Coordinates of C-alpha atoms and ligand atoms in Angstrom, one line a residue:
M1 CA 13.6 9.9 -20.7
V2 CA 16.2 11.8 -17.8
R3 CA 19.3 10.4 -16.5
I4 CA 19.0 10.9 -13.0
A5 CA 22.3 9.4 -11.8
P6 CA 25.2 7.9 -13.3
S7 CA 23.4 4.4 -14.4
E8 CA 19.8 5.5 -13.9
V9 CA 17.3 6.8 -16.1
A10 CA 13.7 8.0 -15.4
V11 CA 11.0 7.3 -18.1
A12 CA 7.8 9.4 -18.4
S13 CA 6.4 8.2 -21.4
V14 CA 3.6 5.8 -21.7
S15 CA 5.4 3.5 -24.4
G16 CA 8.1 3.2 -21.8
F17 CA 6.1 2.2 -19.0
R18 CA 4.1 -0.4 -20.9
E19 CA 7.6 -1.9 -22.3
V20 CA 9.2 -2.1 -18.9
H21 CA 6.2 -3.6 -17.0
R22 CA 4.4 -5.4 -19.8
I23 CA 3.6 -9.4 -18.8
G24 CA 6.7 -10.9 -20.1
S25 CA 9.1 -8.0 -20.0
K26 CA 12.6 -8.7 -19.1
Y27 CA 13.3 -5.4 -17.1
T28 CA 13.4 -7.3 -13.5
K29 CA 13.2 -5.5 -10.4
S30 CA 16.4 -3.5 -9.6
P31 CA 18.8 -4.8 -6.4
W32 CA 17.2 -1.7 -4.5
Y33 CA 14.4 -4.0 -3.4
E34 CA 16.2 -6.7 -1.8
A35 CA 18.4 -4.0 0.0
I36 CA 15.3 -2.5 1.9
V37 CA 13.8 -5.4 3.1
P38 CA 15.1 -6.6 6.3
S39 CA 14.5 -10.3 5.2
P40 CA 17.7 -12.9 4.8
D41 CA 16.2 -14.2 1.3
P42 CA 13.9 -12.2 -1.0
I43 CA 10.2 -12.5 -0.4
L44 CA 7.7 -11.8 -3.1
F45 CA 7.7 -8.1 -3.1
S46 CA 11.9 -7.7 -3.5
M47 CA 12.5 -11.1 -5.7
S48 CA 14.1 -10.0 -9.1
D49 CA 14.3 -13.5 -10.3
A50 CA 11.6 -13.8 -12.5
R51 CA 11.1 -17.9 -12.4
K52 CA 11.5 -17.8 -8.5
H53 CA 8.7 -14.5 -8.6
T54 CA 6.4 -16.6 -11.0
A55 CA 6.5 -19.8 -8.6
R56 CA 5.8 -17.5 -5.3
R57 CA 3.4 -15.4 -6.8
K58 CA 1.2 -18.5 -8.2
L59 CA 0.8 -19.7 -4.1
F60 CA -0.6 -16.4 -3.6
A61 CA -2.7 -15.3 -6.3
H62 CA -5.8 -17.5 -5.4
G63 CA -6.2 -16.3 -1.6
F64 CA -6.0 -12.4 -2.7
S65 CA -8.3 -13.1 -5.5
A66 CA -11.3 -10.7 -5.1
A67 CA -13.8 -14.1 -5.0
A68 CA -11.7 -15.5 -2.1
L69 CA -11.3 -12.6 -0.2
R70 CA -14.8 -11.8 -0.2
K71 CA -15.7 -15.5 0.9
N72 CA -13.0 -15.7 3.3
W73 CA -11.8 -12.6 5.0
E74 CA -14.9 -9.9 4.2
T75 CA -16.2 -9.9 7.6
V76 CA -12.6 -9.3 9.3
V77 CA -12.4 -6.2 7.1
S78 CA -15.7 -5.0 7.8
Q79 CA -15.7 -5.4 11.4
K80 CA -12.6 -3.5 11.6
A81 CA -13.5 -0.7 9.2
E82 CA -16.2 -0.4 11.4
A83 CA -14.4 -0.3 15.0
A84 CA -12.1 2.4 12.9
I85 CA -15.1 4.6 11.8
A86 CA -16.5 4.3 15.4
N87 CA -13.4 5.2 17.1
I88 CA -13.3 8.4 14.7
R89 CA -16.6 9.2 15.5
R90 CA -16.7 9.3 19.0
E91 CA -13.3 11.5 19.0
A92 CA -14.7 13.9 16.4
E93 CA -18.0 14.4 18.0
H94 CA -16.0 15.4 21.5
G95 CA -13.7 17.6 19.6
T96 CA -11.2 16.6 16.6
T97 CA -9.6 13.4 15.4
D98 CA -6.7 12.4 13.4
V99 CA -8.2 10.0 10.4
L100 CA -5.2 9.0 9.5
K101 CA -3.6 7.5 12.9
W102 CA -7.1 5.3 13.1
F103 CA -6.7 4.4 9.7
V104 CA -3.3 2.9 9.8
L105 CA -4.4 1.3 12.8
M106 CA -7.3 -0.4 10.7
A107 CA -5.1 -1.4 8.0
T108 CA -2.4 -2.9 9.8
D109 CA -4.6 -5.0 12.1
V110 CA -6.4 -6.1 8.6
I111 CA -3.0 -7.4 7.0
A112 CA -2.0 -8.6 10.2
H113 CA -5.3 -10.7 10.9
L114 CA -5.2 -12.3 7.3
S115 CA -1.4 -13.0 7.9
F116 CA -1.6 -14.3 11.5
G117 CA -5.0 -15.5 11.8
Q118 CA -5.3 -13.3 14.7
S119 CA -6.0 -9.6 15.3
L120 CA -3.2 -7.0 16.6
E121 CA -6.0 -5.8 18.5
M122 CA -4.7 -2.4 17.8
L123 CA -8.2 -0.6 17.1
E124 CA -8.8 -1.8 20.5
T125 CA -5.9 0.0 22.3
G126 CA -5.7 2.8 20.0
E127 CA -1.6 2.0 19.7
K128 CA 0.6 0.5 17.1
S129 CA 1.7 -3.1 18.7
Q130 CA 5.2 -4.1 19.6
Y131 CA 5.5 -6.2 16.3
V132 CA 4.7 -2.9 14.5
Q133 CA 7.0 -1.3 16.3
A134 CA 9.8 -3.4 15.6
L135 CA 8.7 -3.6 11.9
E136 CA 8.9 0.2 11.5
T137 CA 12.7 0.0 13.2
A138 CA 13.5 -2.7 11.1
L139 CA 12.5 -1.1 8.0
F140 CA 13.9 2.5 8.7
S141 CA 17.4 0.6 9.6
D142 CA 17.6 -1.1 6.5
S143 CA 16.1 1.8 4.0
L144 CA 19.4 3.7 5.7
R145 CA 21.6 1.0 5.1
A146 CA 20.7 1.0 1.3
E147 CA 20.4 4.8 0.8
L148 CA 22.9 6.0 3.0
P149 CA 25.5 3.1 4.0
W150 CA 28.1 5.8 5.7
F151 CA 25.5 7.2 7.8
H152 CA 23.8 3.9 8.6
A153 CA 27.4 2.5 9.9
M154 CA 28.0 5.7 12.0
M155 CA 24.6 5.4 13.7
R156 CA 25.2 1.9 14.7
H157 CA 28.1 3.4 16.6
W158 CA 26.9 6.5 18.3
P159 CA 27.7 7.2 21.8
V160 CA 23.5 8.0 22.5
K161 CA 21.7 4.6 23.1
R162 CA 18.3 6.0 21.3
I163 CA 20.4 6.5 18.3
R164 CA 21.8 3.5 18.0
D165 CA 18.4 1.6 19.1
M166 CA 17.3 2.9 15.9
V167 CA 19.3 1.2 13.8
H168 CA 19.8 -2.1 15.5
S169 CA 18.3 -5.3 14.1
S170 CA 15.0 -6.1 15.2
D171 CA 14.6 -9.2 13.3
G172 CA 14.7 -11.7 16.6
Y173 CA 11.1 -10.1 17.8
I174 CA 9.8 -10.2 13.9
L175 CA 11.3 -13.8 13.5
E176 CA 9.3 -14.6 17.1
Y177 CA 6.3 -13.4 16.2
G178 CA 6.0 -14.2 12.6
K179 CA 5.9 -18.1 14.3
K180 CA 2.1 -17.3 14.8
A181 CA 1.9 -17.0 10.9
I182 CA 3.3 -20.6 10.8
A183 CA 1.5 -22.2 13.3
A184 CA -2.0 -21.0 11.8
A185 CA -1.2 -21.7 8.7
R186 CA -0.6 -25.3 10.0
G187 CA -3.7 -25.3 11.9
Q188 CA -1.8 -25.2 15.1
E189 CA -3.6 -22.1 16.1
G190 CA -7.0 -23.7 18.1
G191 CA -8.8 -23.4 14.6
R192 CA -7.6 -20.0 13.9
T193 CA -6.6 -20.0 9.9
N194 CA -4.7 -17.3 7.9
L195 CA -3.8 -16.6 4.1
F196 CA -0.8 -19.2 4.4
A197 CA -2.8 -22.4 4.9
N198 CA -3.9 -22.8 1.3
M199 CA -0.5 -21.6 0.1
L200 CA 0.9 -24.5 1.7
A201 CA -1.6 -27.1 0.2
E202 CA -0.6 -25.8 -3.2
V203 CA 3.1 -26.1 -3.1
D204 CA 4.4 -28.0 -5.9
E205 CA 7.9 -29.0 -6.3
K206 CA 7.4 -29.7 -10.0
D207 CA 7.2 -26.0 -10.9
G208 CA 9.8 -24.8 -8.4
S209 CA 7.4 -23.3 -5.5
S210 CA 8.0 -23.8 -2.0
L211 CA 7.3 -22.4 1.0
T212 CA 9.7 -23.0 4.2
D213 CA 8.6 -21.9 7.7
S214 CA 11.1 -19.3 7.6
D215 CA 9.4 -18.1 4.1
I216 CA 6.1 -17.7 6.1
Q217 CA 7.6 -15.8 8.8
W218 CA 9.3 -13.3 6.3
E219 CA 6.1 -12.9 4.1
A220 CA 3.9 -12.3 6.4
M221 CA 6.0 -9.4 7.9
G222 CA 6.2 -7.9 4.0
L223 CA 2.7 -8.1 3.5
I224 CA 2.3 -6.1 6.5
I225 CA 5.2 -3.4 5.5
A226 CA 3.2 -3.6 1.9
G227 CA -0.7 -3.6 3.0
S228 CA -0.8 -1.0 5.9
D229 CA 0.3 2.4 5.2
T230 CA -0.4 2.5 1.5
T231 CA -4.2 1.5 2.2
A232 CA -4.2 4.0 5.4
I233 CA -2.8 7.1 3.7
T234 CA -4.8 6.6 0.3
L235 CA -7.7 6.5 2.4
T236 CA -6.8 9.8 4.4
Y237 CA -6.1 11.4 1.0
L238 CA -9.6 10.4 -0.1
I239 CA -11.3 12.0 3.1
W240 CA -9.1 15.1 2.7
A241 CA -10.0 15.8 -1.0
V242 CA -13.3 15.1 -0.3
L243 CA -14.4 17.5 2.7
K244 CA -12.6 20.1 1.2
R245 CA -15.1 19.5 -1.8
P246 CA -18.7 20.0 0.3
D247 CA -20.6 19.5 -2.6
L248 CA -19.1 16.2 -3.6
Q249 CA -18.9 15.4 0.1
K250 CA -23.1 15.4 0.3
R251 CA -23.7 13.8 -2.9
L252 CA -21.4 11.0 -1.7
E253 CA -23.2 11.0 1.6
A254 CA -26.5 10.7 -0.4
E255 CA -25.6 7.8 -2.6
I256 CA -24.3 6.0 0.6
S257 CA -27.1 6.7 2.7
A258 CA -29.4 5.7 -0.1
M259 CA -28.4 1.8 0.2
E260 CA -29.9 -0.2 3.0
G261 CA -29.3 -2.8 5.2
L262 CA -26.1 -5.4 5.2
V263 CA -24.0 -3.9 2.1
T264 CA -21.9 -6.3 0.6
D265 CA -18.2 -5.3 -1.1
A266 CA -19.9 -6.4 -4.1
Q267 CA -22.3 -4.1 -3.7
L268 CA -20.1 -1.2 -2.8
E269 CA -18.5 -1.7 -6.1
K270 CA -21.5 -0.8 -8.2
L271 CA -21.9 2.7 -6.4
P272 CA -20.9 5.2 -9.5
L273 CA -19.7 8.1 -7.1
L274 CA -18.0 6.1 -4.5
N275 CA -16.0 4.0 -6.9
A276 CA -15.0 7.2 -9.3
T277 CA -13.8 9.0 -5.6
V278 CA -11.7 6.2 -4.7
D279 CA -10.1 5.9 -8.6
E280 CA -9.5 10.0 -8.5
T281 CA -8.0 9.5 -5.0
L282 CA -5.6 6.7 -6.4
R283 CA -4.8 9.0 -9.4
L284 CA -3.4 11.7 -7.5
Y285 CA -3.1 10.2 -4.0
G286 CA -2.4 6.7 -4.5
A287 CA 0.1 5.9 -2.0
A288 CA 3.4 4.7 -4.0
P289 CA 3.2 7.2 -6.9
G290 CA 7.3 7.3 -6.9
S291 CA 9.9 5.4 -9.0
L292 CA 10.0 1.2 -9.3
P293 CA 13.3 0.7 -10.0
R294 CA 14.0 -1.9 -13.0
T295 CA 17.3 -3.3 -14.5
V296 CA 17.5 -3.3 -18.2
P297 CA 18.3 -6.9 -19.4
F298 CA 21.9 -8.5 -20.2
G299 CA 22.9 -7.1 -23.5
G300 CA 20.9 -3.5 -23.1
A301 CA 17.4 -3.0 -24.6
R302 CA 16.0 -0.1 -27.0
L303 CA 13.5 1.9 -25.1
D304 CA 11.7 4.5 -26.8
G305 CA 14.1 4.4 -29.7
L306 CA 17.3 4.9 -27.1
F307 CA 19.8 2.0 -26.6
L308 CA 20.6 1.6 -22.6
P309 CA 23.0 -0.7 -21.6
G310 CA 22.1 -3.7 -19.3
G311 CA 22.3 -3.3 -15.8
T312 CA 21.2 0.3 -16.3
T313 CA 18.4 1.2 -13.8
V314 CA 15.0 2.5 -15.2
S315 CA 12.5 4.1 -13.4
T316 CA 9.1 4.7 -14.1
Q317 CA 6.6 6.8 -11.9
A318 CA 2.6 7.0 -11.8
F319 CA 3.5 10.6 -10.5
T320 CA 4.2 12.1 -13.8
L321 CA 1.8 9.9 -15.7
H322 CA -1.1 10.7 -13.8
R323 CA -0.1 14.3 -13.9
D324 CA 0.5 14.4 -17.7
P325 CA -1.9 16.8 -19.1
S326 CA -1.4 14.9 -22.4
I327 CA -3.3 12.1 -20.9
F328 CA -5.4 13.7 -18.1
E329 CA -7.0 16.6 -18.9
D330 CA -6.5 19.5 -16.2
P331 CA -4.6 16.8 -14.5
E332 CA -3.9 18.7 -11.2
S333 CA -7.4 19.0 -10.6
F334 CA -9.8 16.3 -8.2
A335 CA -12.5 15.8 -10.7
V336 CA -14.2 12.6 -9.8
E337 CA -16.7 13.2 -13.0
R338 CA -13.3 11.4 -15.2
F339 CA -14.0 8.0 -13.7
M340 CA -17.5 8.0 -13.7
D341 CA -18.0 6.6 -17.3
K342 CA -14.7 3.9 -17.3
A343 CA -16.2 3.3 -20.9
T344 CA -15.4 6.6 -21.8
L345 CA -11.7 6.2 -20.7
S346 CA -9.2 5.8 -23.5
E347 CA -6.6 3.0 -23.9
Y348 CA -3.5 5.4 -23.6
Q349 CA -5.3 6.5 -19.9
K350 CA -6.2 2.9 -18.9
T351 CA -2.4 2.0 -19.3
A352 CA -1.3 5.3 -17.9
F353 CA -3.8 4.8 -14.8
S354 CA -1.2 2.5 -12.8
P355 CA -1.5 3.0 -9.0
F356 CA -1.1 -0.3 -8.3
G357 CA 1.8 -0.8 -10.7
A358 CA 1.3 -3.5 -13.6
G359 CA 2.3 -6.6 -15.2
A360 CA 3.4 -9.5 -13.6
R361 CA 5.1 -7.3 -10.5
T362 CA 1.6 -5.5 -10.1
C363 CA 0.0 -5.3 -6.7
L364 CA -0.7 -8.7 -4.9
G365 CA -3.1 -6.8 -2.6
V366 CA -5.0 -4.8 -5.2
H367 CA -8.4 -6.1 -4.0
L368 CA -7.8 -6.3 -0.2
A369 CA -6.9 -2.5 -0.8
M370 CA -10.0 -1.6 -2.8
M371 CA -12.3 -3.6 -0.5
E372 CA -10.8 -1.4 2.4
L373 CA -11.0 1.4 0.5
R374 CA -14.2 1.3 -0.3
R375 CA -15.5 0.1 2.8
G376 CA -13.7 2.6 5.0
A377 CA -14.9 5.5 2.6
A378 CA -18.6 4.1 2.9
L379 CA -18.4 4.1 6.4
F380 CA -17.5 7.3 7.1
F381 CA -19.8 9.0 4.6
K382 CA -22.1 7.2 6.7
Q383 CA -21.9 7.2 10.3
C384 CA -19.6 10.8 9.8
T385 CA -22.1 12.9 8.0
G386 CA -21.3 16.6 8.0
A387 CA -17.8 16.0 9.2
R388 CA -15.5 19.1 8.5
L389 CA -11.6 19.2 8.4
S390 CA -10.0 20.8 11.6
E391 CA -9.4 24.5 11.7
G392 CA -5.8 23.7 12.2
M393 CA -5.3 21.7 9.0
T394 CA -3.9 23.7 6.2
D395 CA -3.1 22.3 2.6
E396 CA 0.7 22.6 3.1
M397 CA 0.0 19.7 5.9
M398 CA -1.1 17.5 3.2
K399 CA 1.7 18.2 0.5
M400 CA 3.5 14.8 0.0
E401 CA 6.5 13.3 1.6
N402 CA 8.2 10.8 -0.9
R403 CA 9.7 7.7 0.7
F404 CA 9.1 5.2 -2.0
L405 CA 5.6 5.5 -0.3
I406 CA 4.2 8.9 0.3
A407 CA 2.7 10.5 3.5
P408 CA 1.3 14.0 4.2
I409 CA 4.0 16.0 5.6
G410 CA 1.8 16.8 8.5
H411 CA 1.6 13.3 9.5
R412 CA -1.6 13.8 10.5
C413 CA -5.1 14.7 9.0
E414 CA -7.5 15.9 11.6
I415 CA -11.7 16.5 11.0
T416 CA -14.5 17.3 13.5
L417 CA -18.1 16.4 13.7
Q418 CA -18.7 19.5 16.2
Ligands
HEM1 C1 -3.7 1.9 -1.8 C2 -3.0 1.0 -1.4 C3 -1.9 0.4 -2.0 C4 -1.3 0.7 -3.2 C5 -1.4 2.4 -3.6 C6 -0.1 -0.3 -3.8 C7 0.5 0.0 -4.6 C8 1.8 -1.0 -4.8 C9 2.2 -0.9 -6.1 C10 2.7 0.4 -7.1 C11 3.0 -1.8 -6.3 C12 4.1 -2.6 -7.4 C13 5.6 -2.0 -6.8 C14 6.8 -2.2 -7.6 O1 6.6 -2.8 -8.5 O2 7.5 -2.1 -7.3 C15 2.7 -2.8 -5.2 C16 3.2 -4.4 -5.0 C17 3.0 -5.3 -4.1 N1 1.8 -4.9 -2.8 FE1 0.5 -3.2 -3.0 N2 -0.6 -1.6 -2.5 C18 -1.5 -1.4 -1.8 C19 -2.1 -2.0 -1.3 C20 -1.7 -3.5 -0.8 C21 -2.2 -4.5 0.1 C22 -3.2 -3.9 0.9 C23 -1.5 -5.4 -0.2 C24 -1.6 -6.8 1.0 C25 -1.3 -7.7 0.9 C26 -0.5 -5.3 -1.0 C27 1.0 -6.1 -1.2 C28 1.9 -5.7 -2.3 C29 2.7 -6.7 -2.4 C30 3.0 -8.4 -1.8 C31 3.3 -6.4 -3.7 C32 4.4 -6.7 -4.4 C33 4.0 -8.1 -5.6 C34 4.9 -8.4 -6.4 O3 5.8 -8.0 -6.4 O4 4.6 -9.8 -7.0 N3 -0.3 -3.8 -1.4 N4 1.6 -2.2 -4.3

């Protein structure tokens, strides 16, 4: 346990992690979450009030279950993964292509389609839509305001318009576009539907759940932020880690090419090597491995034998747990074998392996993310057999930049089929 700021401690033990994140834990999300999310009221991701969070999460739970996602959205996910891989293959056959770019467009378009009931068509245009650009500006501005308020205030009055624009609110556009999510939820979009449609039917005022039009607009935004770069970055690291190991690449290509016909997610979930590769990627390169700050409950609490005053921020990080040699042997090496037979994992390892967080605040989109990771990777190794990293790609470029989500510092990952 290390004190990293006057009122913040970082905790690296499995027992500390379990206590802070277990179901029923009194540790709540710290105010940092509300500060970085550009919505007027807290959304599912940022809510610190446990009662309100439970009621809202109940509304989301069914639509994000593996069964509901497979029934309602597997075709959309597959089509978008196919479009992304087709673009990758086309470009790689004629030179090089940046897989990160295509996976960002893929994952963003998947979650946008589920949220708005229609595609943003970014895989067709090859560019981020205006909505996604507005989101990026809003997120950048709010993160800056949360982390460096004085600098944010200075930038708002900077004499250069381009700098001012970077921190100016894009709320108007985000809200306007968010109306599509409301219309689809209410069945007013020419038969199109979205994730929110069933949630409205499940609102139950008795248990305190509610979902106003404004909530839908902002929750749609939240889902797009939470569900786009996360999946895209993890999938990019998976491709990179495998292409660096040609033996593993060949074994994966063989496992996937042995499958015939239309393969479902349920079938992909049974492929041992593919799934072990996804898990090992999530261990070393899951996209949110950094601090997950929580507030110590009123009155204080004992953690790993130490008393922490109420209001202290406690942060745990998957990065540290996943690289602890007492938990995972030879932790820095990318070794898919450790996940080939899940029955061999100890309880200790299972608790420590937390790329999606844990407890009541565990990732809502885990099943969607896994579906995209499996489908994206399977299609890549089927359609892009023999792919190689481009000559210009260095390990240095794939080192992690950490801003809550990680990203390769080179901001691209180029491959070729030539
Ligand atoms: C590989 C991809 C992903 C990774 C590594 C990931 C990781 C995480 C982590 C670590 C958390 C916990 C954050 C915390 O405790 O502070 C989280 C929460 C969340 N994630 Fe994901 N995520 C991924 C994909 C997705 C997708 C596709 C969605 C789509 C909807 C999504 C939606 C959310 C939401 C809404 C929460 C907040 C849940 C709550 O507080 O109840 N994530 N994610």
